[in-house]
PDB file of C-alpha atoms and ligand atoms in Angstrom:
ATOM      1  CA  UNK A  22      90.055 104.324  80.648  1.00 84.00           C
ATOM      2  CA  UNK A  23      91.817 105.932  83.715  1.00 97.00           C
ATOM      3  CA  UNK A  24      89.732 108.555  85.334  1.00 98.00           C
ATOM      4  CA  UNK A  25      91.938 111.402  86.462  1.00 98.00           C
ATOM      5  CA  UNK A  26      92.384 111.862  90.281  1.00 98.00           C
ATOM      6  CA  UNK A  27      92.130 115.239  92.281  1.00 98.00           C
ATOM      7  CA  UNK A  28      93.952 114.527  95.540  1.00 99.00           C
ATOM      8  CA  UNK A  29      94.379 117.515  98.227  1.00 99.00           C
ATOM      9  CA  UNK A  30      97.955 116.528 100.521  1.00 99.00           C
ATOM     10  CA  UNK A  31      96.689 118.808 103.474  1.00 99.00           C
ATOM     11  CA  UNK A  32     100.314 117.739 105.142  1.00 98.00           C
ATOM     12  CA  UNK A  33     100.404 118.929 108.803  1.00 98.00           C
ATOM     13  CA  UNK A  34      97.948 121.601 108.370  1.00 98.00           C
ATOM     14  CA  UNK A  35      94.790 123.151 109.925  1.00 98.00           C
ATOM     15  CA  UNK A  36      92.875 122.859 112.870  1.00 98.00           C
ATOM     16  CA  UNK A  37      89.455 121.573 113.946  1.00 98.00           C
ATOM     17  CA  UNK A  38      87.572 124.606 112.542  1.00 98.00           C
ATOM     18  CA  UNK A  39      89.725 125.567 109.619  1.00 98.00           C
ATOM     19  CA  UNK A  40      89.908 122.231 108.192  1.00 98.00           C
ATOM     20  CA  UNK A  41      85.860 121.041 108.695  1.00 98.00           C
ATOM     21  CA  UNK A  42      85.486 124.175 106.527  1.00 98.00           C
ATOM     22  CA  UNK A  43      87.719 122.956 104.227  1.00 98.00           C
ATOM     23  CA  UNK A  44      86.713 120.250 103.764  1.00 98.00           C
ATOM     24  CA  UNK A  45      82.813 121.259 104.102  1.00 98.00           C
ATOM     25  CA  UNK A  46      83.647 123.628 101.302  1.00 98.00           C
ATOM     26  CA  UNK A  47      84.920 120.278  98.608  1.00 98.00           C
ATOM     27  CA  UNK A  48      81.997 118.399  99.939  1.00 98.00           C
ATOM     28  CA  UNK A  49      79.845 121.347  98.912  1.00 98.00           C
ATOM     29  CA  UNK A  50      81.581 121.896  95.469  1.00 98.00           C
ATOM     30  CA  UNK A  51      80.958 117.990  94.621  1.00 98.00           C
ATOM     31  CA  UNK A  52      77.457 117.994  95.633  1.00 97.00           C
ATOM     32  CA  UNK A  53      76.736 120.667  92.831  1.00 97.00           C
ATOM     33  CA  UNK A  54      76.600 118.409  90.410  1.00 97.00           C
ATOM     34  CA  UNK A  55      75.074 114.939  89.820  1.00 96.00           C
ATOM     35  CA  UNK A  56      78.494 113.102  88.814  1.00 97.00           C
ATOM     36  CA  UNK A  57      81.835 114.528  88.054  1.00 98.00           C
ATOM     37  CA  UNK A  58      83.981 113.632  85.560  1.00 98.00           C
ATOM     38  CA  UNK A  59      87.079 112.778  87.460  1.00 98.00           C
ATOM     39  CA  UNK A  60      87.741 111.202  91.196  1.00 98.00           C
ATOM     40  CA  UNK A  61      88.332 113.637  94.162  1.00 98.00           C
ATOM     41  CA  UNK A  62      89.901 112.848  97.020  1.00 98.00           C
ATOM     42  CA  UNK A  63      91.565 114.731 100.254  1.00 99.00           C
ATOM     43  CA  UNK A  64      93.713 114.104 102.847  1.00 99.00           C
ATOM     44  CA  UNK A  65      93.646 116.153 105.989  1.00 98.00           C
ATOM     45  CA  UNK A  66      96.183 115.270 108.786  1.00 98.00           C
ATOM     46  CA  UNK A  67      95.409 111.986 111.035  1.00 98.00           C
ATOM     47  CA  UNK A  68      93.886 114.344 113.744  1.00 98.00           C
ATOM     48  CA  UNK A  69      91.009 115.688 111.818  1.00 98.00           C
ATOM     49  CA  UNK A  70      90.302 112.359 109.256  1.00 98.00           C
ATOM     50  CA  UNK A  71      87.563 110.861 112.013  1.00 98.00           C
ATOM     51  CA  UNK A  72      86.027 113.906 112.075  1.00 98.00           C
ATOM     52  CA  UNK A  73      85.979 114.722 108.375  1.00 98.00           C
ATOM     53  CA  UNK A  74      85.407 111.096 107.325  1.00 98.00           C
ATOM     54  CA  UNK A  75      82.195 110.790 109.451  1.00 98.00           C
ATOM     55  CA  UNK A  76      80.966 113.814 107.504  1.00 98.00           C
ATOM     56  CA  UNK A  77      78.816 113.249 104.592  1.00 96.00           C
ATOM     57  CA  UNK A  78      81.314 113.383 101.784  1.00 97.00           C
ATOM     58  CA  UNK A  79      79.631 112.999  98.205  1.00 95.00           C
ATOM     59  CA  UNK A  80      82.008 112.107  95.568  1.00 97.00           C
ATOM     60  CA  UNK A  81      84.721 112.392  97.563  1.00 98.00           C
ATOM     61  CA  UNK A  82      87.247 109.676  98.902  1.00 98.00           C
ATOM     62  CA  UNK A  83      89.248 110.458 101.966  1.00 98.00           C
ATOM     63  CA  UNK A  84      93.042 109.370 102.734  1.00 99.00           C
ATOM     64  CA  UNK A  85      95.285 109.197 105.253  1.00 99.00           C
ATOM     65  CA  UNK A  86      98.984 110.822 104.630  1.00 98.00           C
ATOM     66  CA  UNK A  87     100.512 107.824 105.987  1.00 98.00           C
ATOM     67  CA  UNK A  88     100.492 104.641 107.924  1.00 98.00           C
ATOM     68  CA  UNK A  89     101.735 102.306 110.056  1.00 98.00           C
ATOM     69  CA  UNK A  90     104.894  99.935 109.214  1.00 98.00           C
ATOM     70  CA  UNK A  91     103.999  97.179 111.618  1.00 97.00           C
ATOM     71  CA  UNK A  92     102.881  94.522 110.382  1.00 91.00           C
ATOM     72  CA  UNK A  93      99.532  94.284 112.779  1.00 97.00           C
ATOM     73  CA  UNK A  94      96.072  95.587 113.150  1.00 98.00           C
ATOM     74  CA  UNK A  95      96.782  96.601 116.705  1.00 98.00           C
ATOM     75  CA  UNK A  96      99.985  96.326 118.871  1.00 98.00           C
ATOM     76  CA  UNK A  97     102.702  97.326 121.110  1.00 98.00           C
ATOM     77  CA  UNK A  98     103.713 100.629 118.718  1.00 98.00           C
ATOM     78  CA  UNK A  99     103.008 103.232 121.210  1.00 98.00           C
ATOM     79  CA  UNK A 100     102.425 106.329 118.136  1.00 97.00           C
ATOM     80  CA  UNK A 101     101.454 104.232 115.235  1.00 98.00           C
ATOM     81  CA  UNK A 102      98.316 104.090 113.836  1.00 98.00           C
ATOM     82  CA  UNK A 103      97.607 100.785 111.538  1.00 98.00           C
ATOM     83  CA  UNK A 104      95.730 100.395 108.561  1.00 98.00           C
ATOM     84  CA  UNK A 105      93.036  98.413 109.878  1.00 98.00           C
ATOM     85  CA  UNK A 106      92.437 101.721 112.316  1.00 98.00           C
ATOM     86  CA  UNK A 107      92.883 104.131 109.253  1.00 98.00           C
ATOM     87  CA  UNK A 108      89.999 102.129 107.992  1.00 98.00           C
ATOM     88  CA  UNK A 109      87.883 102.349 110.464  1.00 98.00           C
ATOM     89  CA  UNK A 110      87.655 105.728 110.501  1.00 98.00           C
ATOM     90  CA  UNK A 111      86.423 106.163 107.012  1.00 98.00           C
ATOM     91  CA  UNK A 112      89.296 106.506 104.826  1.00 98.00           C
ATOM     92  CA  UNK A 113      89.763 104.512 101.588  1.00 98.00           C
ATOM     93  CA  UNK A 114      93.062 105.929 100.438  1.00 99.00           C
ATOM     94  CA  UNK A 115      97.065 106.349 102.380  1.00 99.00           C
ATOM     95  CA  UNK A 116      99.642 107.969 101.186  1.00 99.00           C
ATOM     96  CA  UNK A 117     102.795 106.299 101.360  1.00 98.00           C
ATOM     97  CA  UNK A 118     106.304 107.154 100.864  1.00 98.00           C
ATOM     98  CA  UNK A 119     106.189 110.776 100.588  1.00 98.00           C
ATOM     99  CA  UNK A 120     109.267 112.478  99.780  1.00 98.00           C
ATOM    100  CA  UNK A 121     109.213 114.541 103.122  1.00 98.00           C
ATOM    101  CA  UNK A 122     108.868 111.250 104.881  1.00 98.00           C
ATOM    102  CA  UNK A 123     111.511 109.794 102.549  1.00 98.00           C
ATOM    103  CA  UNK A 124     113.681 112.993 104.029  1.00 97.00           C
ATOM    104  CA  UNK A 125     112.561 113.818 107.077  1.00 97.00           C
ATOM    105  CA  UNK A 126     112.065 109.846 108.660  1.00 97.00           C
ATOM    106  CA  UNK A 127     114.781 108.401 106.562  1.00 98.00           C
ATOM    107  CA  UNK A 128     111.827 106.276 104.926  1.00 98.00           C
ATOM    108  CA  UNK A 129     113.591 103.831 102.562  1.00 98.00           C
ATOM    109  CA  UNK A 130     111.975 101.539  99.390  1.00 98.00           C
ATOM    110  CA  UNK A 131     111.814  98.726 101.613  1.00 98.00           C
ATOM    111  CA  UNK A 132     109.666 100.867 104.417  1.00 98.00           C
ATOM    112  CA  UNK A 133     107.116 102.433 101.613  1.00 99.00           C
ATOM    113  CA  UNK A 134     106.861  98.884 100.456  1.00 98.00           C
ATOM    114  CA  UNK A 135     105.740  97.472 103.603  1.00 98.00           C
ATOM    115  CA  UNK A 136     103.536 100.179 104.117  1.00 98.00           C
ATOM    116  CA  UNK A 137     102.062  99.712 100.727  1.00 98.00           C
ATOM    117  CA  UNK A 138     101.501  96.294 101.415  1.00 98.00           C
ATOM    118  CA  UNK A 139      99.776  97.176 105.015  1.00 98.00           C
ATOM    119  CA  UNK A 140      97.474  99.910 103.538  1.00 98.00           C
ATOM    120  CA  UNK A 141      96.450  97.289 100.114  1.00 98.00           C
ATOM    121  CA  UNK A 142      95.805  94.457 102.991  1.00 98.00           C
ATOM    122  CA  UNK A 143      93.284  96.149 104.276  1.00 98.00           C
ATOM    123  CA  UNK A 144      91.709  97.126 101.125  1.00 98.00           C
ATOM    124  CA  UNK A 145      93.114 100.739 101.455  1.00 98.00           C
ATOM    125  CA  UNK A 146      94.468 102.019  97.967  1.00 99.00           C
ATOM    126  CA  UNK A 147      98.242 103.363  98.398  1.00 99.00           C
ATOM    127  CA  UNK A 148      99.480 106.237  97.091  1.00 99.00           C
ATOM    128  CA  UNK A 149     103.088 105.633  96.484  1.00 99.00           C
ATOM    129  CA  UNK A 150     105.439 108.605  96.113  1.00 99.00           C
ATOM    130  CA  UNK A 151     108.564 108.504  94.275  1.00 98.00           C
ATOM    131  CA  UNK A 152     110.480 111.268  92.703  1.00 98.00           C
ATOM    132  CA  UNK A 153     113.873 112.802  92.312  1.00 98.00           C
ATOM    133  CA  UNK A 154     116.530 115.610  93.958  1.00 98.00           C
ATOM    134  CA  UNK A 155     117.557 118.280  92.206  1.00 98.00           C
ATOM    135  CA  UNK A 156     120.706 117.252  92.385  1.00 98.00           C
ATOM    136  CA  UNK A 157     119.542 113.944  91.122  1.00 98.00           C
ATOM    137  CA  UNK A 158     117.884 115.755  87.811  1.00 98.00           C
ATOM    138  CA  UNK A 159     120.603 117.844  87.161  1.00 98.00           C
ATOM    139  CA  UNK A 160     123.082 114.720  87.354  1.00 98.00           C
ATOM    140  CA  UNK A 161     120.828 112.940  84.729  1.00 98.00           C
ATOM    141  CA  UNK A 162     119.210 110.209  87.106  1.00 98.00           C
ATOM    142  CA  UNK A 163     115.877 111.347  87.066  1.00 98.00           C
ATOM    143  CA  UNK A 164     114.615 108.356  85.292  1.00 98.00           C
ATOM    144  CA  UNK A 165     116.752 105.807  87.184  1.00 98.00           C
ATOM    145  CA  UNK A 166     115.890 106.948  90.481  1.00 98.00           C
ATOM    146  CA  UNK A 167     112.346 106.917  89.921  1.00 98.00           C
ATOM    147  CA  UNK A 168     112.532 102.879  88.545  1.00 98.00           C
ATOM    148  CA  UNK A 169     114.352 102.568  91.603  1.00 98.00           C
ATOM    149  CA  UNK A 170     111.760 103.860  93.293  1.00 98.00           C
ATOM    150  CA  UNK A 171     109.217 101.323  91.782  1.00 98.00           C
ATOM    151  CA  UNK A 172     111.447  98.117  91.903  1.00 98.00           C
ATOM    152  CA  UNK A 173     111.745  98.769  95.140  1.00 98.00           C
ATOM    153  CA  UNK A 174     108.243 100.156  96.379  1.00 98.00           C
ATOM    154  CA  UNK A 175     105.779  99.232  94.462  1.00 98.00           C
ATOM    155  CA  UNK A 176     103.613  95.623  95.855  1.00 98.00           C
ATOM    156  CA  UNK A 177     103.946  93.420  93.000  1.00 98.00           C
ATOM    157  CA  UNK A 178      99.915  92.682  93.306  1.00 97.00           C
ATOM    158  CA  UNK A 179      98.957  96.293  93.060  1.00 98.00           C
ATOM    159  CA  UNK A 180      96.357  97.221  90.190  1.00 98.00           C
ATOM    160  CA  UNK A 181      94.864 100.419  89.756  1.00 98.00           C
ATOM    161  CA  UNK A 182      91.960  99.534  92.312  1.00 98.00           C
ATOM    162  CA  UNK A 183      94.341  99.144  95.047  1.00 98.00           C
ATOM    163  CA  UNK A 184      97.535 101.274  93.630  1.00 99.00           C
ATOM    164  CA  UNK A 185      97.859 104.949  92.711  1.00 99.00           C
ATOM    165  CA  UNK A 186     101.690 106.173  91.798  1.00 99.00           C
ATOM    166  CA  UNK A 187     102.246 110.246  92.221  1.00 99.00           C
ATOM    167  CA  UNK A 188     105.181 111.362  90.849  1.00 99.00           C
ATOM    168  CA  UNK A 189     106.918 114.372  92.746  1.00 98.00           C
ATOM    169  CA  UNK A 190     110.246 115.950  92.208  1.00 98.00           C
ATOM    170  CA  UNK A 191     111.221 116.798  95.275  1.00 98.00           C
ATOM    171  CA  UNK A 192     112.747 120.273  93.863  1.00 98.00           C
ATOM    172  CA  UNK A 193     108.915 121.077  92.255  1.00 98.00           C
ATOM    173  CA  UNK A 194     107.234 120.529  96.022  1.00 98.00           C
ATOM    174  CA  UNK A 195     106.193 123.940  97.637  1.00 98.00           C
ATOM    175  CA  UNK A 196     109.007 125.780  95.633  1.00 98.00           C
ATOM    176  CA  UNK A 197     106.783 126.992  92.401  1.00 98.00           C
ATOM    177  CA  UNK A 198     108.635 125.302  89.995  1.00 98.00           C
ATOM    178  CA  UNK A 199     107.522 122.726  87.819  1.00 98.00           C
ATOM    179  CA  UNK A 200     109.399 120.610  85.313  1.00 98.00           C
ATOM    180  CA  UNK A 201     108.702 121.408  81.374  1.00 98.00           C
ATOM    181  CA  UNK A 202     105.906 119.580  80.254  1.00 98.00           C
ATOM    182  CA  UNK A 203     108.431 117.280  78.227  1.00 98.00           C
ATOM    183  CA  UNK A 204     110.150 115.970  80.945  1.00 98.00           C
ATOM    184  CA  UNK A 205     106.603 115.118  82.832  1.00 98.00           C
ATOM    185  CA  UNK A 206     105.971 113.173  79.743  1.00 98.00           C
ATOM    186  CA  UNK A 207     109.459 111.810  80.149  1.00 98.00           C
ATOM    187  CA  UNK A 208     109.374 110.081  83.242  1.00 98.00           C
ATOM    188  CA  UNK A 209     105.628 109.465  83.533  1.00 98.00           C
ATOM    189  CA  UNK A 210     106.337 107.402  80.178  1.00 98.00           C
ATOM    190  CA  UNK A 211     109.055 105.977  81.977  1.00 98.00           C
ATOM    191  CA  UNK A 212     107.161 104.564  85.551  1.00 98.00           C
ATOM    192  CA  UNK A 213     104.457 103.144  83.356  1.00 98.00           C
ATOM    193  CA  UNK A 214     107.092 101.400  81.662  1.00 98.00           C
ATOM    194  CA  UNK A 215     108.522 100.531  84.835  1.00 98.00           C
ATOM    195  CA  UNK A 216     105.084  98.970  86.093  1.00 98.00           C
ATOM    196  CA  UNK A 217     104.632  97.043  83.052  1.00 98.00           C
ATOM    197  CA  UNK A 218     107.919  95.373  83.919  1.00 98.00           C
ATOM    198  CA  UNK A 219     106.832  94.872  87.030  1.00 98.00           C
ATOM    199  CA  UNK A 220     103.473  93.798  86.648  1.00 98.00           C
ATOM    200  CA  UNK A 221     102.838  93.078  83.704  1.00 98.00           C
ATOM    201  CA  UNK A 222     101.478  95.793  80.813  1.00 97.00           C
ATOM    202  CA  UNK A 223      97.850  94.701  81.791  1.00 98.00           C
ATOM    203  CA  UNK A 224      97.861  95.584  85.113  1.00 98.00           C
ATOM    204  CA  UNK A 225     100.312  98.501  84.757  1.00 98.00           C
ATOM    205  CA  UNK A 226      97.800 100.270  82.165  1.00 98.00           C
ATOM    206  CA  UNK A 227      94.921 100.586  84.686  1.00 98.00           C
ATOM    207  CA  UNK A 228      97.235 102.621  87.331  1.00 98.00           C
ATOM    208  CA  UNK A 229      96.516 106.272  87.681  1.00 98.00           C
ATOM    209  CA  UNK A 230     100.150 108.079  87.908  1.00 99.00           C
ATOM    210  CA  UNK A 231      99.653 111.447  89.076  1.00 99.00           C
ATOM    211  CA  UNK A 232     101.835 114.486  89.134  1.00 99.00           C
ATOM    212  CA  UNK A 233     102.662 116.249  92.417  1.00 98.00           C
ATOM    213  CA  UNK A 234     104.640 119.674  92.912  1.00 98.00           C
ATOM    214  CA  UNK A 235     103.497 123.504  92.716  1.00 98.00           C
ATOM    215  CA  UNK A 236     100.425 122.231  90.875  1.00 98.00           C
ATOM    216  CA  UNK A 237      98.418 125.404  90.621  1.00 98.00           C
ATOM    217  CA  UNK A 238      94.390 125.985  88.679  1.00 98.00           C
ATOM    218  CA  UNK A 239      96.929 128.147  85.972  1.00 98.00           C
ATOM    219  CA  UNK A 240      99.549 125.174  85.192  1.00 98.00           C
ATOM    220  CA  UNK A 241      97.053 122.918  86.140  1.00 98.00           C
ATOM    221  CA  UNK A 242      95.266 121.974  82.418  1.00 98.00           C
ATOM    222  CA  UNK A 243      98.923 121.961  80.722  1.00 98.00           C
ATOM    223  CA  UNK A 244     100.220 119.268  83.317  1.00 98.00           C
ATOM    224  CA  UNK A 245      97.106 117.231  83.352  1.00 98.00           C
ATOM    225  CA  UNK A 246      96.891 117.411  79.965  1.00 98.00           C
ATOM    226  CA  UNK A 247     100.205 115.355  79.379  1.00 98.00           C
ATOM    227  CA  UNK A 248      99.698 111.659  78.411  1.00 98.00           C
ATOM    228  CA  UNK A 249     100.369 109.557  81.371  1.00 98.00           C
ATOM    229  CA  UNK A 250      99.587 112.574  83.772  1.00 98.00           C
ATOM    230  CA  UNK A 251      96.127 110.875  85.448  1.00 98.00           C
ATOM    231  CA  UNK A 252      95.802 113.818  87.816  1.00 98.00           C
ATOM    232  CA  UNK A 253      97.368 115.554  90.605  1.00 98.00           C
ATOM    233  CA  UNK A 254      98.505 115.457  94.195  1.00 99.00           C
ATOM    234  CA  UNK A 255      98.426 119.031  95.505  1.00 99.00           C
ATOM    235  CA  UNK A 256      99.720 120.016  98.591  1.00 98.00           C
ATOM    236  CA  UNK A 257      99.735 124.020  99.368  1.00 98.00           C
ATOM    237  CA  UNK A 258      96.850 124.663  96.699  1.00 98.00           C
ATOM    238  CA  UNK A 259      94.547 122.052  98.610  1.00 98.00           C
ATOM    239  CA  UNK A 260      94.317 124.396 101.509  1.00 98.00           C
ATOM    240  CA  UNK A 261      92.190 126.236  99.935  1.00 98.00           C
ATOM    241  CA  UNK A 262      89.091 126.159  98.326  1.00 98.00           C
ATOM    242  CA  UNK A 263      89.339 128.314  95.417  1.00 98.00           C
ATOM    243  CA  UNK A 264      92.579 126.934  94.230  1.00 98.00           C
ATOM    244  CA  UNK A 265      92.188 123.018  94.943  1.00 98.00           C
ATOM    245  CA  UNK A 266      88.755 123.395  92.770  1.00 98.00           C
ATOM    246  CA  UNK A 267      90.113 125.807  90.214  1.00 98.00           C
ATOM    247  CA  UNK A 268      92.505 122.791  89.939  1.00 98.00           C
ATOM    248  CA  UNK A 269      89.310 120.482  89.846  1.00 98.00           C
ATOM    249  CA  UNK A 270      87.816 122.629  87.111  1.00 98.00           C
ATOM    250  CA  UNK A 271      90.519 122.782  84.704  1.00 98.00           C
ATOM    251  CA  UNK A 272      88.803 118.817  83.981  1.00 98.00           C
ATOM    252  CA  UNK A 273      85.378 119.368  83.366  1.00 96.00           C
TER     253      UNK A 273
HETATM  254  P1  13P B  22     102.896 121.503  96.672  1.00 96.82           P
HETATM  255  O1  13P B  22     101.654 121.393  95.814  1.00 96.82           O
HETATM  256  O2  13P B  22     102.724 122.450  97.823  1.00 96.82           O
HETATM  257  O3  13P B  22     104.105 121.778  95.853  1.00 96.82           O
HETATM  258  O4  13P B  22     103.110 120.061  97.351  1.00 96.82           O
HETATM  259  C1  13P B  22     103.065 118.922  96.572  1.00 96.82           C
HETATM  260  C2  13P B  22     103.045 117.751  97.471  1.00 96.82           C
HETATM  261  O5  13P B  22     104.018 117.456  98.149  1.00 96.82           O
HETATM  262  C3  13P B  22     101.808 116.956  97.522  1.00 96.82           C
HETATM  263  O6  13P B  22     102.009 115.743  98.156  1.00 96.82           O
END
């Protein structure tokens, strides 16, 4: 049984005060009850996650939004921060391969799979974005470009204790649209078929596969309520408090 996953993307946001409250305020939400019945996790931006991480954080995992490509704990890479560091500062989870890094740093398969494999070496779980243009969905390759996106990113050891996969059309991020619950059903069917073939159907099953893009707490029970939909990676809802747990509570 996959227990869904409630991940806040806090992208290059807040400062020192804004996000301890922040993230004060989720720590405070999970510590009103005695277990939830889903995972929560939240990543603020590499120059709060010390701070935030040495916090007392019931019930809730915290993840870096991205990490190094060499392939050492510490180096000649004057800007890079490695895995082993992200570690050390208290985080469990790294993002990987999000689409604005696919954009914005020219981030190809072959990069997000090395970074995969850095974060997964040092017992980190990756959370590896894939997901398609608009002008990739409205030329019918939505499905192909996110098995792409797989083939080529996904370490061929990952399981769902070291693995996560968040789907996110690029066109859904920060724009308030969100594809019809069909065609989340679509390609979600379609990666876990993609990880079976990759992995075997074993391993594939026990992968968490969430959805990403204008997730919102009044969308948010339709979209996690699709099969293969194991939560949600929320970016400008998780900066605040109200609407990353109205997300949350759409689960209980
Ligand atoms: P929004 O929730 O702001 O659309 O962002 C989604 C995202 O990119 C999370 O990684």
């Amino acid at each position: 049984m996959r227990r869904k996953l409630i991940a806040g993307n806090w992208k290059m946001n807040c400062l020192k005060e804004d996000g301890l409250a922040l993230a004060s305020a989720v720590f405070q939400k999970c510590s009103e009850y005695k277990t939830l019945p889903f995972d929560v996790l939240i990543c603020p931006p590499l120059s709060l996650l010390g701070q935030i991480a040495s916090l007392p954080h019931p019930m809730t995992a915290i993840g870096s939004q991205d990490v190094s490509l060499a392939p050492k704990d510490f180096g000649a890479f004057t800007g890079d921060v490695s895995a082993e560091m992200i570690k050390d500062l208290g985080a469990s989870y790294a993002i990987v391969g999000h689409s604005e890094r696919r954009t914005m740093r020219h981030e190809t398969d072959a990069v997000v799979l090395e970074k995969a494999k850095n974060a997964q070496q040092k017992g980190l779980t990756a959370v590896i974005c894939i997901g398609e243009t608009e002008q990739e969905r409205e030329s019918g390759l939505a499905l192909s470009v996110v098995s792409k996106q797989i083939k080529g990113s996904v370490p061929t050891d990952s399981t769902g204790d070291n693995c996560v996969i968040a789907y996110e059309p690029v066109w859904a991020i920060g724009t308030g649209k969100v594809p019809s619950v069909a065609d989340v059903a679509e390609v979600h069917a379609a990666i876990r078929h993609e990880l079976a073939n990759l992995l075997g159907s074993e391993k594939a099953e026990t992968i968490r596969i969430l959805y990403g893009g204008s997730v919102k707490p009044s969308n948010a029970k339709e979209l996690l309520s699709v099969p293969n939909v194991d939560g949600a990676l929320i970016g400008g809802a998780s900066l605040k408090i109200a609407d990353f747990w109205g997300i949350a509570e759409t689960q209980f």
